[in-house]
JSON list of C-alpha atoms in Angstrom, two decimals:
[
{"chain": "L", "resi": 234, "resn": "UNK", "atom": "CA", "xyz": [-27.56, 13.25, -40.73]},
{"chain": "L", "resi": 235, "resn": "UNK", "atom": "CA", "xyz": [-26.20, 13.61, -37.86]},
{"chain": "L", "resi": 236, "resn": "UNK", "atom": "CA", "xyz": [-22.28, 13.09, -36.82]},
{"chain": "L", "resi": 237, "resn": "UNK", "atom": "CA", "xyz": [-23.37, 10.08, -34.57]},
{"chain": "L", "resi": 238, "resn": "UNK", "atom": "CA", "xyz": [-25.48, 8.30, -37.41]},
{"chain": "L", "resi": 239, "resn": "UNK", "atom": "CA", "xyz": [-22.33, 9.17, -39.31]},
{"chain": "L", "resi": 240, "resn": "UNK", "atom": "CA", "xyz": [-19.91, 7.36, -37.07]},
{"chain": "L", "resi": 241, "resn": "UNK", "atom": "CA", "xyz": [-22.00, 4.63, -36.74]},
{"chain": "L", "resi": 242, "resn": "UNK", "atom": "CA", "xyz": [-22.24, 4.32, -40.37]},
{"chain": "L", "resi": 243, "resn": "UNK", "atom": "CA", "xyz": [-18.36, 4.20, -41.37]},
{"chain": "L", "resi": 244, "resn": "UNK", "atom": "CA", "xyz": [-17.85, 1.91, -38.39]},
{"chain": "L", "resi": 245, "resn": "UNK", "atom": "CA", "xyz": [-20.28, -0.30, -38.76]},
{"chain": "L", "resi": 246, "resn": "UNK", "atom": "CA", "xyz": [-19.19, -2.73, -41.41]},
{"chain": "L", "resi": 247, "resn": "UNK", "atom": "CA", "xyz": [-15.63, -3.19, -39.91]},
{"chain": "L", "resi": 248, "resn": "UNK", "atom": "CA", "xyz": [-13.75, -4.87, -37.86]},
{"chain": "L", "resi": 249, "resn": "UNK", "atom": "CA", "xyz": [-15.23, -2.55, -35.07]},
{"chain": "L", "resi": 250, "resn": "UNK", "atom": "CA", "xyz": [-18.67, -3.52, -36.12]},
{"chain": "L", "resi": 251, "resn": "UNK", "atom": "CA", "xyz": [-17.41, -7.43, -35.43]},
{"chain": "L", "resi": 252, "resn": "UNK", "atom": "CA", "xyz": [-15.89, -6.76, -31.92]},
{"chain": "L", "resi": 253, "resn": "UNK", "atom": "CA", "xyz": [-18.33, -4.59, -30.22]},
{"chain": "L", "resi": 254, "resn": "UNK", "atom": "CA", "xyz": [-20.82, -7.34, -29.55]},
{"chain": "L", "resi": 255, "resn": "UNK", "atom": "CA", "xyz": [-18.09, -9.54, -28.48]},
{"chain": "L", "resi": 256, "resn": "UNK", "atom": "CA", "xyz": [-16.49, -6.69, -26.06]},
{"chain": "L", "resi": 257, "resn": "UNK", "atom": "CA", "xyz": [-20.32, -6.43, -24.53]},
{"chain": "L", "resi": 258, "resn": "UNK", "atom": "CA", "xyz": [-20.42, -9.78, -23.75]},
{"chain": "L", "resi": 259, "resn": "UNK", "atom": "CA", "xyz": [-17.24, -9.47, -21.35]},
{"chain": "L", "resi": 260, "resn": "UNK", "atom": "CA", "xyz": [-19.24, -7.37, -18.68]},
{"chain": "L", "resi": 261, "resn": "UNK", "atom": "CA", "xyz": [-16.57, -4.86, -17.97]},
{"chain": "L", "resi": 262, "resn": "UNK", "atom": "CA", "xyz": [-18.39, -2.37, -15.81]},
{"chain": "L", "resi": 263, "resn": "UNK", "atom": "CA", "xyz": [-18.90, 1.13, -17.66]},
{"chain": "L", "resi": 264, "resn": "UNK", "atom": "CA", "xyz": [-16.09, 0.72, -21.11]},
{"chain": "L", "resi": 265, "resn": "UNK", "atom": "CA", "xyz": [-15.70, 1.87, -24.33]},
{"chain": "L", "resi": 266, "resn": "UNK", "atom": "CA", "xyz": [-14.02, 1.07, -27.12]},
{"chain": "L", "resi": 267, "resn": "UNK", "atom": "CA", "xyz": [-12.15, 3.86, -27.98]},
{"chain": "L", "resi": 268, "resn": "UNK", "atom": "CA", "xyz": [-8.52, 5.42, -29.38]},
{"chain": "L", "resi": 269, "resn": "UNK", "atom": "CA", "xyz": [-6.63, 4.31, -32.78]},
{"chain": "L", "resi": 270, "resn": "UNK", "atom": "CA", "xyz": [-9.13, 2.14, -33.64]},
{"chain": "L", "resi": 271, "resn": "UNK", "atom": "CA", "xyz": [-11.64, 3.93, -33.99]},
{"chain": "L", "resi": 272, "resn": "UNK", "atom": "CA", "xyz": [-9.87, 7.13, -35.17]},
{"chain": "L", "resi": 273, "resn": "UNK", "atom": "CA", "xyz": [-7.77, 5.22, -37.88]},
{"chain": "L", "resi": 274, "resn": "UNK", "atom": "CA", "xyz": [-10.93, 3.45, -39.39]},
{"chain": "L", "resi": 275, "resn": "UNK", "atom": "CA", "xyz": [-12.50, 6.69, -39.76]},
{"chain": "L", "resi": 276, "resn": "UNK", "atom": "CA", "xyz": [-9.42, 8.63, -41.12]},
{"chain": "L", "resi": 277, "resn": "UNK", "atom": "CA", "xyz": [-8.97, 5.76, -43.45]},
{"chain": "L", "resi": 278, "resn": "UNK", "atom": "CA", "xyz": [-12.52, 5.66, -44.85]},
{"chain": "L", "resi": 279, "resn": "UNK", "atom": "CA", "xyz": [-12.49, 9.46, -45.12]},
{"chain": "L", "resi": 280, "resn": "UNK", "atom": "CA", "xyz": [-8.92, 10.00, -46.93]},
{"chain": "L", "resi": 281, "resn": "UNK", "atom": "CA", "xyz": [-9.16, 6.37, -48.67]},
{"chain": "L", "resi": 282, "resn": "UNK", "atom": "CA", "xyz": [-5.91, 4.22, -49.08]},
{"chain": "L", "resi": 283, "resn": "UNK", "atom": "CA", "xyz": [-3.62, 7.06, -49.21]},
{"chain": "L", "resi": 284, "resn": "UNK", "atom": "CA", "xyz": [-4.26, 7.22, -45.58]},
{"chain": "L", "resi": 285, "resn": "UNK", "atom": "CA", "xyz": [-2.03, 4.26, -44.31]},
{"chain": "L", "resi": 286, "resn": "UNK", "atom": "CA", "xyz": [-3.19, 4.59, -40.56]},
{"chain": "L", "resi": 287, "resn": "UNK", "atom": "CA", "xyz": [-4.77, 1.12, -39.24]},
{"chain": "L", "resi": 288, "resn": "UNK", "atom": "CA", "xyz": [-6.13, -0.52, -36.56]},
{"chain": "L", "resi": 289, "resn": "UNK", "atom": "CA", "xyz": [-2.98, -1.66, -34.32]},
{"chain": "L", "resi": 290, "resn": "UNK", "atom": "CA", "xyz": [-5.28, -2.56, -31.69]},
{"chain": "L", "resi": 291, "resn": "UNK", "atom": "CA", "xyz": [-8.53, -2.31, -30.38]},
{"chain": "L", "resi": 292, "resn": "UNK", "atom": "CA", "xyz": [-8.53, -0.02, -26.94]},
{"chain": "L", "resi": 293, "resn": "UNK", "atom": "CA", "xyz": [-10.72, -1.12, -24.15]},
{"chain": "L", "resi": 294, "resn": "UNK", "atom": "CA", "xyz": [-11.51, 1.70, -21.23]},
{"chain": "L", "resi": 295, "resn": "UNK", "atom": "CA", "xyz": [-13.47, 0.87, -18.54]},
{"chain": "L", "resi": 296, "resn": "UNK", "atom": "CA", "xyz": [-14.32, 1.49, -14.84]},
{"chain": "L", "resi": 297, "resn": "UNK", "atom": "CA", "xyz": [-14.42, -0.70, -11.86]},
{"chain": "L", "resi": 298, "resn": "UNK", "atom": "CA", "xyz": [-12.80, 0.79, -8.43]},
{"chain": "L", "resi": 299, "resn": "UNK", "atom": "CA", "xyz": [-12.34, -2.45, -7.18]},
{"chain": "L", "resi": 300, "resn": "UNK", "atom": "CA", "xyz": [-11.09, -4.10, -10.39]},
{"chain": "L", "resi": 301, "resn": "UNK", "atom": "CA", "xyz": [-7.20, -5.15, -10.88]},
{"chain": "L", "resi": 302, "resn": "UNK", "atom": "CA", "xyz": [-4.33, -6.33, -13.54]},
{"chain": "L", "resi": 303, "resn": "UNK", "atom": "CA", "xyz": [-6.36, -9.68, -13.70]},
{"chain": "L", "resi": 304, "resn": "UNK", "atom": "CA", "xyz": [-9.83, -8.39, -14.92]},
{"chain": "L", "resi": 305, "resn": "UNK", "atom": "CA", "xyz": [-8.02, -7.06, -17.46]},
{"chain": "L", "resi": 306, "resn": "UNK", "atom": "CA", "xyz": [-5.83, -10.06, -18.32]},
{"chain": "L", "resi": 307, "resn": "UNK", "atom": "CA", "xyz": [-8.87, -11.83, -18.49]},
{"chain": "L", "resi": 308, "resn": "UNK", "atom": "CA", "xyz": [-10.77, -9.90, -20.68]},
{"chain": "L", "resi": 309, "resn": "UNK", "atom": "CA", "xyz": [-7.99, -9.21, -23.22]},
{"chain": "L", "resi": 310, "resn": "UNK", "atom": "CA", "xyz": [-7.53, -13.28, -22.83]},
{"chain": "L", "resi": 311, "resn": "UNK", "atom": "CA", "xyz": [-11.31, -13.77, -23.85]},
{"chain": "L", "resi": 312, "resn": "UNK", "atom": "CA", "xyz": [-11.40, -11.37, -26.84]},
{"chain": "L", "resi": 313, "resn": "UNK", "atom": "CA", "xyz": [-7.95, -12.62, -27.88]},
{"chain": "L", "resi": 314, "resn": "UNK", "atom": "CA", "xyz": [-9.69, -16.41, -28.42]},
{"chain": "L", "resi": 315, "resn": "UNK", "atom": "CA", "xyz": [-12.50, -14.92, -30.23]},
{"chain": "L", "resi": 316, "resn": "UNK", "atom": "CA", "xyz": [-10.43, -12.65, -32.15]},
{"chain": "L", "resi": 317, "resn": "UNK", "atom": "CA", "xyz": [-7.26, -14.57, -32.47]},
{"chain": "L", "resi": 318, "resn": "UNK", "atom": "CA", "xyz": [-5.83, -11.84, -35.53]},
{"chain": "L", "resi": 319, "resn": "UNK", "atom": "CA", "xyz": [-6.55, -9.02, -33.54]},
{"chain": "L", "resi": 320, "resn": "UNK", "atom": "CA", "xyz": [-4.99, -7.26, -30.06]},
{"chain": "L", "resi": 321, "resn": "UNK", "atom": "CA", "xyz": [-6.81, -5.56, -27.30]},
{"chain": "L", "resi": 322, "resn": "UNK", "atom": "CA", "xyz": [-5.50, -3.32, -25.29]},
{"chain": "L", "resi": 323, "resn": "UNK", "atom": "CA", "xyz": [-8.06, -3.69, -22.12]},
{"chain": "L", "resi": 324, "resn": "UNK", "atom": "CA", "xyz": [-7.04, -0.84, -19.20]},
{"chain": "L", "resi": 325, "resn": "UNK", "atom": "CA", "xyz": [-9.20, 0.02, -16.39]},
{"chain": "L", "resi": 326, "resn": "UNK", "atom": "CA", "xyz": [-9.19, 3.57, -15.96]},
{"chain": "L", "resi": 327, "resn": "UNK", "atom": "CA", "xyz": [-9.75, 3.55, -11.96]},
{"chain": "L", "resi": 328, "resn": "UNK", "atom": "CA", "xyz": [-6.28, 1.75, -11.49]},
{"chain": "L", "resi": 329, "resn": "UNK", "atom": "CA", "xyz": [-4.73, 4.02, -14.34]},
{"chain": "L", "resi": 330, "resn": "UNK", "atom": "CA", "xyz": [-2.77, 6.61, -12.15]},
{"chain": "L", "resi": 331, "resn": "UNK", "atom": "CA", "xyz": [-1.18, 3.38, -9.85]},
{"chain": "L", "resi": 332, "resn": "UNK", "atom": "CA", "xyz": [0.45, 2.11, -12.77]},
{"chain": "L", "resi": 333, "resn": "UNK", "atom": "CA", "xyz": [1.32, 5.08, -14.34]},
{"chain": "L", "resi": 334, "resn": "UNK", "atom": "CA", "xyz": [3.27, 7.94, -12.80]},
{"chain": "L", "resi": 335, "resn": "UNK", "atom": "CA", "xyz": [2.52, 10.76, -12.85]},
{"chain": "L", "resi": 336, "resn": "UNK", "atom": "CA", "xyz": [-1.35, 10.70, -13.78]},
{"chain": "L", "resi": 337, "resn": "UNK", "atom": "CA", "xyz": [-4.18, 11.84, -11.47]},
{"chain": "L", "resi": 338, "resn": "UNK", "atom": "CA", "xyz": [-6.97, 9.82, -10.55]},
{"chain": "L", "resi": 339, "resn": "UNK", "atom": "CA", "xyz": [-9.96, 9.14, -12.77]},
{"chain": "L", "resi": 340, "resn": "UNK", "atom": "CA", "xyz": [-13.32, 8.99, -11.54]},
{"chain": "L", "resi": 341, "resn": "UNK", "atom": "CA", "xyz": [-14.67, 7.18, -14.90]},
{"chain": "L", "resi": 342, "resn": "UNK", "atom": "CA", "xyz": [-13.91, 5.44, -18.20]},
{"chain": "L", "resi": 343, "resn": "UNK", "atom": "CA", "xyz": [-14.92, 8.97, -19.69]},
{"chain": "L", "resi": 344, "resn": "UNK", "atom": "CA", "xyz": [-12.73, 11.16, -17.09]},
{"chain": "L", "resi": 345, "resn": "UNK", "atom": "CA", "xyz": [-10.12, 8.94, -18.61]},
{"chain": "L", "resi": 346, "resn": "UNK", "atom": "CA", "xyz": [-11.24, 9.38, -22.10]},
{"chain": "L", "resi": 347, "resn": "UNK", "atom": "CA", "xyz": [-11.21, 12.83, -21.97]},
{"chain": "L", "resi": 348, "resn": "UNK", "atom": "CA", "xyz": [-7.47, 12.87, -21.35]},
{"chain": "L", "resi": 349, "resn": "UNK", "atom": "CA", "xyz": [-6.24, 10.99, -24.14]},
{"chain": "L", "resi": 350, "resn": "UNK", "atom": "CA", "xyz": [-3.38, 12.82, -26.44]},
{"chain": "L", "resi": 351, "resn": "UNK", "atom": "CA", "xyz": [-5.76, 13.89, -29.03]},
{"chain": "L", "resi": 352, "resn": "UNK", "atom": "CA", "xyz": [-9.44, 14.98, -29.90]},
{"chain": "L", "resi": 353, "resn": "UNK", "atom": "CA", "xyz": [-9.69, 12.68, -32.66]},
{"chain": "L", "resi": 354, "resn": "UNK", "atom": "CA", "xyz": [-8.72, 9.93, -30.47]},
{"chain": "L", "resi": 355, "resn": "UNK", "atom": "CA", "xyz": [-10.81, 10.40, -27.31]},
{"chain": "L", "resi": 356, "resn": "UNK", "atom": "CA", "xyz": [-13.98, 9.17, -29.40]},
{"chain": "L", "resi": 357, "resn": "UNK", "atom": "CA", "xyz": [-15.76, 6.20, -27.55]},
{"chain": "L", "resi": 358, "resn": "UNK", "atom": "CA", "xyz": [-18.28, 3.47, -29.07]},
{"chain": "L", "resi": 359, "resn": "UNK", "atom": "CA", "xyz": [-19.81, 0.47, -27.39]},
{"chain": "L", "resi": 360, "resn": "UNK", "atom": "CA", "xyz": [-23.29, -1.32, -27.66]},
{"chain": "L", "resi": 361, "resn": "UNK", "atom": "CA", "xyz": [-25.80, -0.82, -24.79]},
{"chain": "L", "resi": 362, "resn": "UNK", "atom": "CA", "xyz": [-27.79, -4.05, -23.40]},
{"chain": "L", "resi": 363, "resn": "UNK", "atom": "CA", "xyz": [-30.24, -3.76, -26.41]},
{"chain": "L", "resi": 364, "resn": "UNK", "atom": "CA", "xyz": [-27.25, -3.63, -28.77]},
{"chain": "L", "resi": 365, "resn": "UNK", "atom": "CA", "xyz": [-27.94, 0.13, -29.35]},
{"chain": "L", "resi": 366, "resn": "UNK", "atom": "CA", "xyz": [-25.17, 1.97, -30.34]},
{"chain": "L", "resi": 367, "resn": "UNK", "atom": "CA", "xyz": [-23.75, 4.95, -28.04]},
{"chain": "L", "resi": 368, "resn": "UNK", "atom": "CA", "xyz": [-21.50, 7.02, -28.47]},
{"chain": "L", "resi": 369, "resn": "UNK", "atom": "CA", "xyz": [-19.04, 9.30, -25.84]},
{"chain": "L", "resi": 370, "resn": "UNK", "atom": "CA", "xyz": [-17.46, 12.49, -27.71]},
{"chain": "L", "resi": 371, "resn": "UNK", "atom": "CA", "xyz": [-16.05, 14.65, -25.09]},
{"chain": "L", "resi": 372, "resn": "UNK", "atom": "CA", "xyz": [-14.94, 17.36, -28.13]},
{"chain": "L", "resi": 373, "resn": "UNK", "atom": "CA", "xyz": [-17.59, 16.45, -30.62]},
{"chain": "L", "resi": 374, "resn": "UNK", "atom": "CA", "xyz": [-17.06, 14.77, -33.75]},
{"chain": "L", "resi": 375, "resn": "UNK", "atom": "CA", "xyz": [-15.83, 17.83, -36.29]},
{"chain": "L", "resi": 376, "resn": "UNK", "atom": "CA", "xyz": [-11.81, 16.83, -36.05]},
{"chain": "L", "resi": 377, "resn": "UNK", "atom": "CA", "xyz": [-12.62, 12.99, -36.44]},
{"chain": "L", "resi": 378, "resn": "UNK", "atom": "CA", "xyz": [-14.36, 14.30, -39.93]},
{"chain": "L", "resi": 379, "resn": "UNK", "atom": "CA", "xyz": [-12.28, 17.11, -40.35]},
{"chain": "L", "resi": 380, "resn": "UNK", "atom": "CA", "xyz": [-8.91, 14.72, -40.39]},
{"chain": "L", "resi": 381, "resn": "UNK", "atom": "CA", "xyz": [-7.89, 17.59, -37.59]},
{"chain": "L", "resi": 382, "resn": "UNK", "atom": "CA", "xyz": [-5.27, 16.49, -34.77]},
{"chain": "L", "resi": 383, "resn": "UNK", "atom": "CA", "xyz": [-5.61, 18.17, -32.07]},
{"chain": "L", "resi": 384, "resn": "UNK", "atom": "CA", "xyz": [-4.25, 17.59, -28.65]},
{"chain": "L", "resi": 385, "resn": "UNK", "atom": "CA", "xyz": [-6.76, 17.62, -25.78]},
{"chain": "L", "resi": 386, "resn": "UNK", "atom": "CA", "xyz": [-6.37, 20.39, -23.46]},
{"chain": "L", "resi": 387, "resn": "UNK", "atom": "CA", "xyz": [-4.46, 18.58, -21.10]},
{"chain": "L", "resi": 388, "resn": "UNK", "atom": "CA", "xyz": [-1.86, 18.13, -23.49]},
{"chain": "L", "resi": 389, "resn": "UNK", "atom": "CA", "xyz": [-1.47, 20.76, -25.60]},
{"chain": "L", "resi": 390, "resn": "UNK", "atom": "CA", "xyz": [2.10, 21.44, -24.55]},
{"chain": "L", "resi": 391, "resn": "UNK", "atom": "CA", "xyz": [3.07, 17.87, -24.10]},
{"chain": "L", "resi": 392, "resn": "UNK", "atom": "CA", "xyz": [5.63, 16.58, -26.78]},
{"chain": "L", "resi": 393, "resn": "UNK", "atom": "CA", "xyz": [4.24, 13.16, -26.95]},
{"chain": "L", "resi": 394, "resn": "UNK", "atom": "CA", "xyz": [1.25, 14.68, -28.29]},
{"chain": "L", "resi": 395, "resn": "UNK", "atom": "CA", "xyz": [3.52, 16.51, -30.80]},
{"chain": "L", "resi": 396, "resn": "UNK", "atom": "CA", "xyz": [5.24, 13.59, -31.87]},
{"chain": "L", "resi": 397, "resn": "UNK", "atom": "CA", "xyz": [1.80, 11.23, -32.03]},
{"chain": "L", "resi": 398, "resn": "UNK", "atom": "CA", "xyz": [0.80, 13.88, -34.62]},
{"chain": "L", "resi": 399, "resn": "UNK", "atom": "CA", "xyz": [4.01, 13.77, -36.88]},
{"chain": "L", "resi": 400, "resn": "UNK", "atom": "CA", "xyz": [3.34, 9.84, -37.01]},
{"chain": "L", "resi": 401, "resn": "UNK", "atom": "CA", "xyz": [0.21, 10.42, -37.95]},
{"chain": "L", "resi": 402, "resn": "UNK", "atom": "CA", "xyz": [0.97, 12.92, -40.73]},
{"chain": "L", "resi": 403, "resn": "UNK", "atom": "CA", "xyz": [3.78, 10.62, -42.16]},
{"chain": "L", "resi": 404, "resn": "UNK", "atom": "CA", "xyz": [0.84, 7.66, -42.78]},
{"chain": "L", "resi": 405, "resn": "UNK", "atom": "CA", "xyz": [-1.90, 10.48, -43.73]},
{"chain": "L", "resi": 406, "resn": "UNK", "atom": "CA", "xyz": [-1.26, 13.14, -45.64]},
{"chain": "L", "resi": 407, "resn": "UNK", "atom": "CA", "xyz": [-4.39, 14.41, -45.92]},
{"chain": "L", "resi": 408, "resn": "UNK", "atom": "CA", "xyz": [-4.55, 15.13, -42.12]},
{"chain": "L", "resi": 409, "resn": "UNK", "atom": "CA", "xyz": [-3.76, 18.51, -40.58]},
{"chain": "L", "resi": 410, "resn": "UNK", "atom": "CA", "xyz": [-2.71, 19.99, -37.52]},
{"chain": "L", "resi": 411, "resn": "UNK", "atom": "CA", "xyz": [-4.79, 22.03, -35.48]},
{"chain": "L", "resi": 412, "resn": "UNK", "atom": "CA", "xyz": [-4.29, 25.96, -35.96]}
]
């Protein structure tokens, strides 16, 4: 079984499998569900109950050069109405640099996700127009499946990446730092 099929099997019968169809109906341009929801679901599946990382929210990244913050809020409100027990964090990667000081402008959703803190966090999933699973994995899936915490190249010396890694290790002792 290839790694993308394995990822789909792990995620399909979880809250991620429930929310993906609803996210696709919001019609955000070039969207991906990525980040902690994907990472934590996989790690919890692999390492079991001793891994206390859970889905805190669903990070939805999209790209709309003409979009604004109200577009993010409308998508978030629509999803929260359908899933009142879940939290959604919806961010337009086109405007990210305008409200996040020190960030360079991104050219696409994928460009933004590629610069997330860790390789296991920079994993996106979505459904295409036919309901088929799609994947964006700029660093592959080996770190995610092996429980390896590795900063993405832009965050190699970022103290925030190291702080987050420490918090992951406290909640999921089977993880390991990249050597």
